[in-house]
Tab-separated table of C-alpha atoms in Angstrom:
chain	number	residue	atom	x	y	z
A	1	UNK	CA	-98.948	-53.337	89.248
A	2	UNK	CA	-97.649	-52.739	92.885
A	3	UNK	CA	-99.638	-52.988	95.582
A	4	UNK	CA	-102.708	-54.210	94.285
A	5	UNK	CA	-104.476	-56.263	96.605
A	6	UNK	CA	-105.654	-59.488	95.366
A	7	UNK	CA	-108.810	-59.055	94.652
A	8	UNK	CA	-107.857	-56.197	92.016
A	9	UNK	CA	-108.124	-58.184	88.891
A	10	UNK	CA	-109.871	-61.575	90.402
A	11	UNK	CA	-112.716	-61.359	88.091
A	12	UNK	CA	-113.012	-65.086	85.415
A	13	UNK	CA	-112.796	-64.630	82.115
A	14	UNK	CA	-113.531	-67.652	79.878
A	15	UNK	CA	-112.841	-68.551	76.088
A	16	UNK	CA	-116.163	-69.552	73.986
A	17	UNK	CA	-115.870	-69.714	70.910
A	18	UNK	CA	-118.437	-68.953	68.047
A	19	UNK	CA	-119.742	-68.389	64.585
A	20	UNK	CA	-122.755	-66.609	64.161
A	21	UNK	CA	-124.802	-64.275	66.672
A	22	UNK	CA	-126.598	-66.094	68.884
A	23	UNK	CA	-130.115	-65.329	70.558
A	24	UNK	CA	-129.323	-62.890	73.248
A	25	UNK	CA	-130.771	-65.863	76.445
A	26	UNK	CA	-128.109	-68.413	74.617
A	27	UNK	CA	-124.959	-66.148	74.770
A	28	UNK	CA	-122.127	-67.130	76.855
A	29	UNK	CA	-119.497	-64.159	77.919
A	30	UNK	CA	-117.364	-64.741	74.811
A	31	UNK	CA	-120.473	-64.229	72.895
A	32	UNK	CA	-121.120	-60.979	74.288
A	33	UNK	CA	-117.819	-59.790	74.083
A	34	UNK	CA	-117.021	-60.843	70.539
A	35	UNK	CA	-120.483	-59.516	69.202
A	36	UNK	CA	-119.633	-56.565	67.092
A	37	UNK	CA	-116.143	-58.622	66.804
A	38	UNK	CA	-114.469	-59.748	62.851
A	39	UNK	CA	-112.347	-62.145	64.724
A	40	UNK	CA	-110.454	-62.835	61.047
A	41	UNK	CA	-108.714	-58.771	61.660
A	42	UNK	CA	-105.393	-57.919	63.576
A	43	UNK	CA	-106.832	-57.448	67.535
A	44	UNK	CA	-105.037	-56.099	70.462
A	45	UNK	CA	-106.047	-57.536	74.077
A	46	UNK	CA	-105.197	-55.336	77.046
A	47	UNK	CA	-104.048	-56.836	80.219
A	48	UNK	CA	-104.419	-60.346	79.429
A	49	UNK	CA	-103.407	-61.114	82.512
A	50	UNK	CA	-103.132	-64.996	83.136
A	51	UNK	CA	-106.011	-66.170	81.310
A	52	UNK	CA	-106.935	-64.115	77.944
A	53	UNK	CA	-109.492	-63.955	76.095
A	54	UNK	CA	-108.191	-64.021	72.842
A	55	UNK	CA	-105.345	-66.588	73.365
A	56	UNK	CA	-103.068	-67.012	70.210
A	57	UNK	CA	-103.165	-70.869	70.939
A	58	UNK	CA	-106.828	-70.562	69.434
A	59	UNK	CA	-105.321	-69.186	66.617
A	60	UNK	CA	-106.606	-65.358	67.056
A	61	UNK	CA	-104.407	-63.072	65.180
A	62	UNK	CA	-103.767	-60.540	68.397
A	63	UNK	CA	-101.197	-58.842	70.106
A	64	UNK	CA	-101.388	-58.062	73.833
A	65	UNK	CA	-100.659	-55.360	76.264
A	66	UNK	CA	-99.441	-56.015	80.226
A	67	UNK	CA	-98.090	-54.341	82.769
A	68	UNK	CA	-95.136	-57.620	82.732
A	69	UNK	CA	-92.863	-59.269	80.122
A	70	UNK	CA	-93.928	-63.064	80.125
A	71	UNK	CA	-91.767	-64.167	82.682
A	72	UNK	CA	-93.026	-61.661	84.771
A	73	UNK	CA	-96.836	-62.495	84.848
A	74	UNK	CA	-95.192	-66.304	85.456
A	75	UNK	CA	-93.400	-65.100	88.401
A	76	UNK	CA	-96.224	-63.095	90.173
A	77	UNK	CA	-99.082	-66.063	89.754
A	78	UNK	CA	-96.984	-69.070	90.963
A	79	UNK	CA	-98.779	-70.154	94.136
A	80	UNK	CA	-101.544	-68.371	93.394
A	81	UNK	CA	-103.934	-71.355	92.134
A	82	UNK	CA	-103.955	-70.444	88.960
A	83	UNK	CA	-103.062	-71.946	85.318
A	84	UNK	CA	-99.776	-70.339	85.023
A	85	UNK	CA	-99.060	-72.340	81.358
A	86	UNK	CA	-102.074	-70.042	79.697
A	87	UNK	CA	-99.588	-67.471	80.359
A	88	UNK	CA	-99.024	-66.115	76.542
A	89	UNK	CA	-95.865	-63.788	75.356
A	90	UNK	CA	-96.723	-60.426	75.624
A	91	UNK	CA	-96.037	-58.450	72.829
A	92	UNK	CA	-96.079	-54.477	74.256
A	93	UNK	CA	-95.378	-54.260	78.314
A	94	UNK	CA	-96.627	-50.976	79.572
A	95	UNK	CA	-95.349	-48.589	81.858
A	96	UNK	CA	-97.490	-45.617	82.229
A	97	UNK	CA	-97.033	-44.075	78.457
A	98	UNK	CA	-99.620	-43.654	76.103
A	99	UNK	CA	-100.761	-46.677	74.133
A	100	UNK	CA	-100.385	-45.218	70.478
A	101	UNK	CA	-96.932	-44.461	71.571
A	102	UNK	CA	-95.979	-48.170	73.097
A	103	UNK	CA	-97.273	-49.587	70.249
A	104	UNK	CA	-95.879	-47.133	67.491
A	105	UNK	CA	-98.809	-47.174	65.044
A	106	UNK	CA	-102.243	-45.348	64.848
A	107	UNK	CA	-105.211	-46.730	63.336
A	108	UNK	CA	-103.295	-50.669	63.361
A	109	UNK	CA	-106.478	-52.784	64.995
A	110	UNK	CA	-109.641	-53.972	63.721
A	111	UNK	CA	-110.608	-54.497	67.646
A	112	UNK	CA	-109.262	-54.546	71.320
A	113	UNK	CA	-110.474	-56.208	74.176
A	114	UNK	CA	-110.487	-54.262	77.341
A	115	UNK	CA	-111.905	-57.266	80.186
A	116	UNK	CA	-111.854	-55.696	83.571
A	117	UNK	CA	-109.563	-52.416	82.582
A	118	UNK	CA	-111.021	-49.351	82.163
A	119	UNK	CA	-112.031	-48.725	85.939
A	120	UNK	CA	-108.171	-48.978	86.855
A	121	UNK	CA	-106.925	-46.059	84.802
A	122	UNK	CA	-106.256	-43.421	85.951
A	123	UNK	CA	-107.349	-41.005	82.898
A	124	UNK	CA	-111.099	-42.091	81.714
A	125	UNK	CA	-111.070	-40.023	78.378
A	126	UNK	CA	-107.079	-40.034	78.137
A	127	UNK	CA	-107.667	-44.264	77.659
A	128	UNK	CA	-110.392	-43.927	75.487
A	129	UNK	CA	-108.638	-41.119	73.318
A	130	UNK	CA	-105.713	-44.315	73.037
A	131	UNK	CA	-108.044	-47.019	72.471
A	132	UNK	CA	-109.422	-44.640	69.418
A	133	UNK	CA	-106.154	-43.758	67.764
A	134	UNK	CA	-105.224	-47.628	67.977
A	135	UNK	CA	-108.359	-48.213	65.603
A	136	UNK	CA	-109.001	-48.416	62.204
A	137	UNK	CA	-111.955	-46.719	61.565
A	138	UNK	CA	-114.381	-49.720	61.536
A	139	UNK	CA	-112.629	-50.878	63.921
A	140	UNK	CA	-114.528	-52.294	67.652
A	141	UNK	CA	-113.620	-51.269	71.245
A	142	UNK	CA	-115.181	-54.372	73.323
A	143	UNK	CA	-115.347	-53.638	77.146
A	144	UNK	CA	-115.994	-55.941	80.277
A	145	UNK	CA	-116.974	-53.907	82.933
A	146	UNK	CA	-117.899	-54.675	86.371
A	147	UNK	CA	-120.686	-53.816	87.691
A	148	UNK	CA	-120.240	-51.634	90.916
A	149	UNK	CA	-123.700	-52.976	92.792
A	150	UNK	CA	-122.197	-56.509	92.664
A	151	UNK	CA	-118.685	-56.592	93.686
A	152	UNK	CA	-116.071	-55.104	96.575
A	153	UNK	CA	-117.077	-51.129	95.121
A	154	UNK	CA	-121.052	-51.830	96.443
A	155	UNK	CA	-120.518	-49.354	98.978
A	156	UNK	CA	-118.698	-46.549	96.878
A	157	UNK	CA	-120.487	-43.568	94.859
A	158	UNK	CA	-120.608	-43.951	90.912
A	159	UNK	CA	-118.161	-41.786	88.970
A	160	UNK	CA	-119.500	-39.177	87.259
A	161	UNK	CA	-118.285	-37.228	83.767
A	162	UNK	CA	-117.417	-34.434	85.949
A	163	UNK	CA	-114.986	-37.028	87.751
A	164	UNK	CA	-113.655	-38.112	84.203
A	165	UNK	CA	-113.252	-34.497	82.907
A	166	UNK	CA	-111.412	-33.406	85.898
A	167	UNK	CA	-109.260	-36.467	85.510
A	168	UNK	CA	-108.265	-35.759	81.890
A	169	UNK	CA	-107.969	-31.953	82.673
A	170	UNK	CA	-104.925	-33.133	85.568
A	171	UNK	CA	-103.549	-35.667	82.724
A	172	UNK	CA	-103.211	-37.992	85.359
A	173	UNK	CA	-101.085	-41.158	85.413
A	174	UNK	CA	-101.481	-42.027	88.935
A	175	UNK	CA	-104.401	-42.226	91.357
A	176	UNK	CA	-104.448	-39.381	93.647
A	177	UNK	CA	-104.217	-40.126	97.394
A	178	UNK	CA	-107.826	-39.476	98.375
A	179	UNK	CA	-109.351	-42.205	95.802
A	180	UNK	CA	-106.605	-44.516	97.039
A	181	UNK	CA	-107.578	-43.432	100.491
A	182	UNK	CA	-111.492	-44.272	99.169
A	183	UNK	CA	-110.709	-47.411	97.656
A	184	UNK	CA	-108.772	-49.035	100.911
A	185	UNK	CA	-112.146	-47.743	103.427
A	186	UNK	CA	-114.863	-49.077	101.377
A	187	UNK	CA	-113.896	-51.849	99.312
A	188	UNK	CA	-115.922	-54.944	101.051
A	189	UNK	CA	-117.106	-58.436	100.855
A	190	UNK	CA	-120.521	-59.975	100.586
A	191	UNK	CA	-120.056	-63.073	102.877
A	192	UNK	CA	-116.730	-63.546	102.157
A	193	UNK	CA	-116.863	-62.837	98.551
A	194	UNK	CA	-115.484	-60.087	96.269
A	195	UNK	CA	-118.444	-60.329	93.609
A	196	UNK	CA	-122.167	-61.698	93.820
A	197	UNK	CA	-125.087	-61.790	91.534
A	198	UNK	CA	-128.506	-59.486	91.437
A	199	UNK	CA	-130.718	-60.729	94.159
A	200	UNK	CA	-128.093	-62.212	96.711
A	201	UNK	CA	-128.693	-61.234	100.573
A	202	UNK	CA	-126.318	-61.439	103.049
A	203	UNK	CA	-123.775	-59.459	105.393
A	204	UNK	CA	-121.568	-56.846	103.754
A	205	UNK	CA	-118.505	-56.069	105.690
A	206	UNK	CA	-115.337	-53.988	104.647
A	207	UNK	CA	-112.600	-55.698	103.878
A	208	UNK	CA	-109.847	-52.982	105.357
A	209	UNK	CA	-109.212	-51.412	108.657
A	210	UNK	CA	-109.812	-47.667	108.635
A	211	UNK	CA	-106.029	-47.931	109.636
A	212	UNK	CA	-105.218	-49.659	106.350
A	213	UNK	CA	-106.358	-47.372	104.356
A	214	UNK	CA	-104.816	-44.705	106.241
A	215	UNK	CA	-101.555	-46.505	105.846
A	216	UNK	CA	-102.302	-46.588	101.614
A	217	UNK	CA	-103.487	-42.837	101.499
A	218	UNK	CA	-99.979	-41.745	103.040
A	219	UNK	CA	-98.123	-44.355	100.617
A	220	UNK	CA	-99.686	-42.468	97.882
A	221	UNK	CA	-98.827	-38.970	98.996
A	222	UNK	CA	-94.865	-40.272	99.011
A	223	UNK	CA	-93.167	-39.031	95.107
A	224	UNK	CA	-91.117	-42.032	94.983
A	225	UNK	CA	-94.459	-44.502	96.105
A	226	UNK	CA	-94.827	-47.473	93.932
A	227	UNK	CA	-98.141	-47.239	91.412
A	228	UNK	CA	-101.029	-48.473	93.941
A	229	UNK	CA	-104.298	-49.716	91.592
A	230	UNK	CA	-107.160	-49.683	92.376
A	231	UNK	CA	-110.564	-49.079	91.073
A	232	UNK	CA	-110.606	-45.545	90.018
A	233	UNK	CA	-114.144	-45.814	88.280
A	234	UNK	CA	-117.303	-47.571	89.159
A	235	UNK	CA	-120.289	-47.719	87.227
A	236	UNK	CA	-123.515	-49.136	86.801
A	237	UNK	CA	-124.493	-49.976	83.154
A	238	UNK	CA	-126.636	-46.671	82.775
A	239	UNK	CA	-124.246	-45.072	84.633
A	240	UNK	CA	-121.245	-45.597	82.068
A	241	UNK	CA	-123.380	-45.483	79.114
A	242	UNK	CA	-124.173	-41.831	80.465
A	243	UNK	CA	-120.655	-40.612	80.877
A	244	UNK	CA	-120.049	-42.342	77.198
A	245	UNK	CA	-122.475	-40.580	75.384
A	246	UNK	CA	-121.565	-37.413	77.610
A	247	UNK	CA	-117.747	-37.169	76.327
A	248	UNK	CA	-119.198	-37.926	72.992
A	249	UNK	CA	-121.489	-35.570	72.721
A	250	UNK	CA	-118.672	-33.014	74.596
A	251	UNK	CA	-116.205	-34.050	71.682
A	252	UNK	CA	-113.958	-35.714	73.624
A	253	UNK	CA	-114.027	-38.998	72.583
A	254	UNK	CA	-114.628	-40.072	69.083
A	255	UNK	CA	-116.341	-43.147	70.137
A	256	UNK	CA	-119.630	-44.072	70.453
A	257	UNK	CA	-122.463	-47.257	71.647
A	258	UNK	CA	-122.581	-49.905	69.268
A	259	UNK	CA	-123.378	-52.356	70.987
A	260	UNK	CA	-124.438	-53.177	74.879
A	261	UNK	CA	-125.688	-56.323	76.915
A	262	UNK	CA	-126.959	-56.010	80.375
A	263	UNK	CA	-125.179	-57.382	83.446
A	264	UNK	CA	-124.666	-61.026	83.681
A	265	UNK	CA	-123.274	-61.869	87.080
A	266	UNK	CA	-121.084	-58.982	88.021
A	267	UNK	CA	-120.349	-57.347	84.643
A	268	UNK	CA	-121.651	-55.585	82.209
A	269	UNK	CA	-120.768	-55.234	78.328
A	270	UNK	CA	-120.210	-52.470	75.859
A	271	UNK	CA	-118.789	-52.070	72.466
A	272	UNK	CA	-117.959	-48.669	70.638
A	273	UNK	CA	-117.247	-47.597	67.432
A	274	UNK	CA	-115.631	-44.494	65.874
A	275	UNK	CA	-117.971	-42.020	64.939
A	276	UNK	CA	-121.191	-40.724	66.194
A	277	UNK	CA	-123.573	-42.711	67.992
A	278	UNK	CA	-126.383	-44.505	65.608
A	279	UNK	CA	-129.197	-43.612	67.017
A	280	UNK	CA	-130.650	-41.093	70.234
A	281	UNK	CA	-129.731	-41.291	73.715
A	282	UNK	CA	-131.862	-40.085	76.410
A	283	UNK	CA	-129.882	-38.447	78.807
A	284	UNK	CA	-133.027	-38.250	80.853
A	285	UNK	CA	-134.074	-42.256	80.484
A	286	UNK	CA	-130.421	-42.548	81.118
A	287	UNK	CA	-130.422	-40.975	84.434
A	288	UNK	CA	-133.553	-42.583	85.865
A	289	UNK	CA	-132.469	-45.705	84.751
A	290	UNK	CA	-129.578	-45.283	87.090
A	291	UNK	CA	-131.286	-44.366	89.884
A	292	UNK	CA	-133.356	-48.011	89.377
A	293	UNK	CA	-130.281	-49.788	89.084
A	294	UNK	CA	-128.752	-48.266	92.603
A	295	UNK	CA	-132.536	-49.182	93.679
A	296	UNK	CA	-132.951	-52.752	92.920
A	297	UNK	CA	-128.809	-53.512	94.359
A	298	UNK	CA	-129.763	-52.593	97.932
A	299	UNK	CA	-128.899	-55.745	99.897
């Protein structure tokens, strides 16, 4: 997407494979990601990027979603120390629409992978909506989400449901100028680096000039500006557990927890199902549990 700054989508994603549920202290990240996963049905993998998850070289039986053809993805890592040959055809490139209408058929996937997505879109509920209709019924959404206490969003508030209702309510498709302007003045760097793990100390310092950011909030205002991404949402694993169960229980989402694993590094995993949720949440627990999380990430 234009003007993304590097560190937009420099989180590593690595292929394990396996073929029965480990022990929770064995798991790798493939493990956790493919949990409530029957890698034998049709998948879909969004933004693949230059490394996916489910390559077709392993033989998964996927199709994938990018924001470039092939060539394209090629083009923009070249130089940019990466493996530019795990580049895969892309089967759907997407431009903004709706997924269900890219792709042309509800209810096609037994599972998507989502690594490192959902806090770029613009519309919170208007993805997961997509993501639903894309699913059979016992079908798996499987998300990798970073987690905002250990990466370049440290010093930014959580998003709330309120944020993700008001989002859907303006059907939005771009990020509007103030979040931009947000994004640009407090993304920042642990001692040089974009992510870090629970428990690091060191010095935290922005990684934009006030002046920057100025520069991106006025780029966004312009009607004929490219699309600027950036991380719209930030969570902490309470935190988006909350707003899921939330939309849920608001009906506006027809997905629910199935399955979640605790951050590992800078990330954070959840799976949902269609349906209702299989057992209680406590919004309560929920909410106190967040304010633990934002307790034990002070640096």
């Amino acid at each position: 997407m234009a003007a993304s700054p590097p560190y937009a989508s420099a989180f590593p994603r690595h292929l394990a494979h396996f073929t029965h549920l480990r022990p929770r202290s064995a798991m790798n990240r493939n493990d956790r990601i493919f949990a409530h996963i029957d890698r034998r049905g049709l998948g879909l993998e969004i933004g693949p990027s230059y490394n996916p998850i489910a390559p077709k070289r392993a033989g998964f039986n996927v199709e994938t979603v990018d924001h470039m053809d092939q060539a394209g993805l090629v083009a923009k890592y070249t130089g940019h120390g990466v493996d530019t040959s795990a580049i895969e055809k892309v089967d759907y490139v997407w431009q903004g629409q709706p997924l269900s209408e890219l792709i042309g058929q509800e209810g096609r996937y037994d599972w998507i992978i989502a690594s490192h997505v959902i806090e770029h879109v613009p519309d919170l509920v208007g993805f997961l909506g997509e993501c639903r209709k894309l699913l059979k019924p016992t079908g798996t959404l499987s998300l990798a989400i970073p987690d905002k206490r250990y990466c370049f969003d440290y010093f930014r508030p959580l998003s709330s449901t309120g944020d993700a209702l008001q989002a859907h309510l303006e059907k939005r498709s771009r990020h509007p100028a103030g979040w931009v302007f947000d994004y640009f003045s407090s993304a920042s760097a642990l001692d040089g680096a974009i992510t870090w793990v629970a428990g690091t100390r060191g010095d935290v310092r922005h990684l934009h000039s006030l002046e920057e950011a100025r520069n991106f909030f006025q780029l966004a205002q312009q009607t004929d500006a490219p699309y600027i991404d950036i991380h719209a949402w930030r969570f902490t694993p309470s935190s988006f557990r909350l707003i899921v169960h939330e939309l849920q229980q608001l009906d506006l989402i027809d997905l629910a927890e199935s399955c979640f694993f605790d951050s590992v590094g800078c990330e954070f995993y959840v799976s949902l199902k269609p349906g209702p949720a299989a057992s209680q949440v406590d919004r309560r627990s929920l909410a106190r549990q967040i304010q633990k999380e934002l307790a034990l990430a002070a640096i």
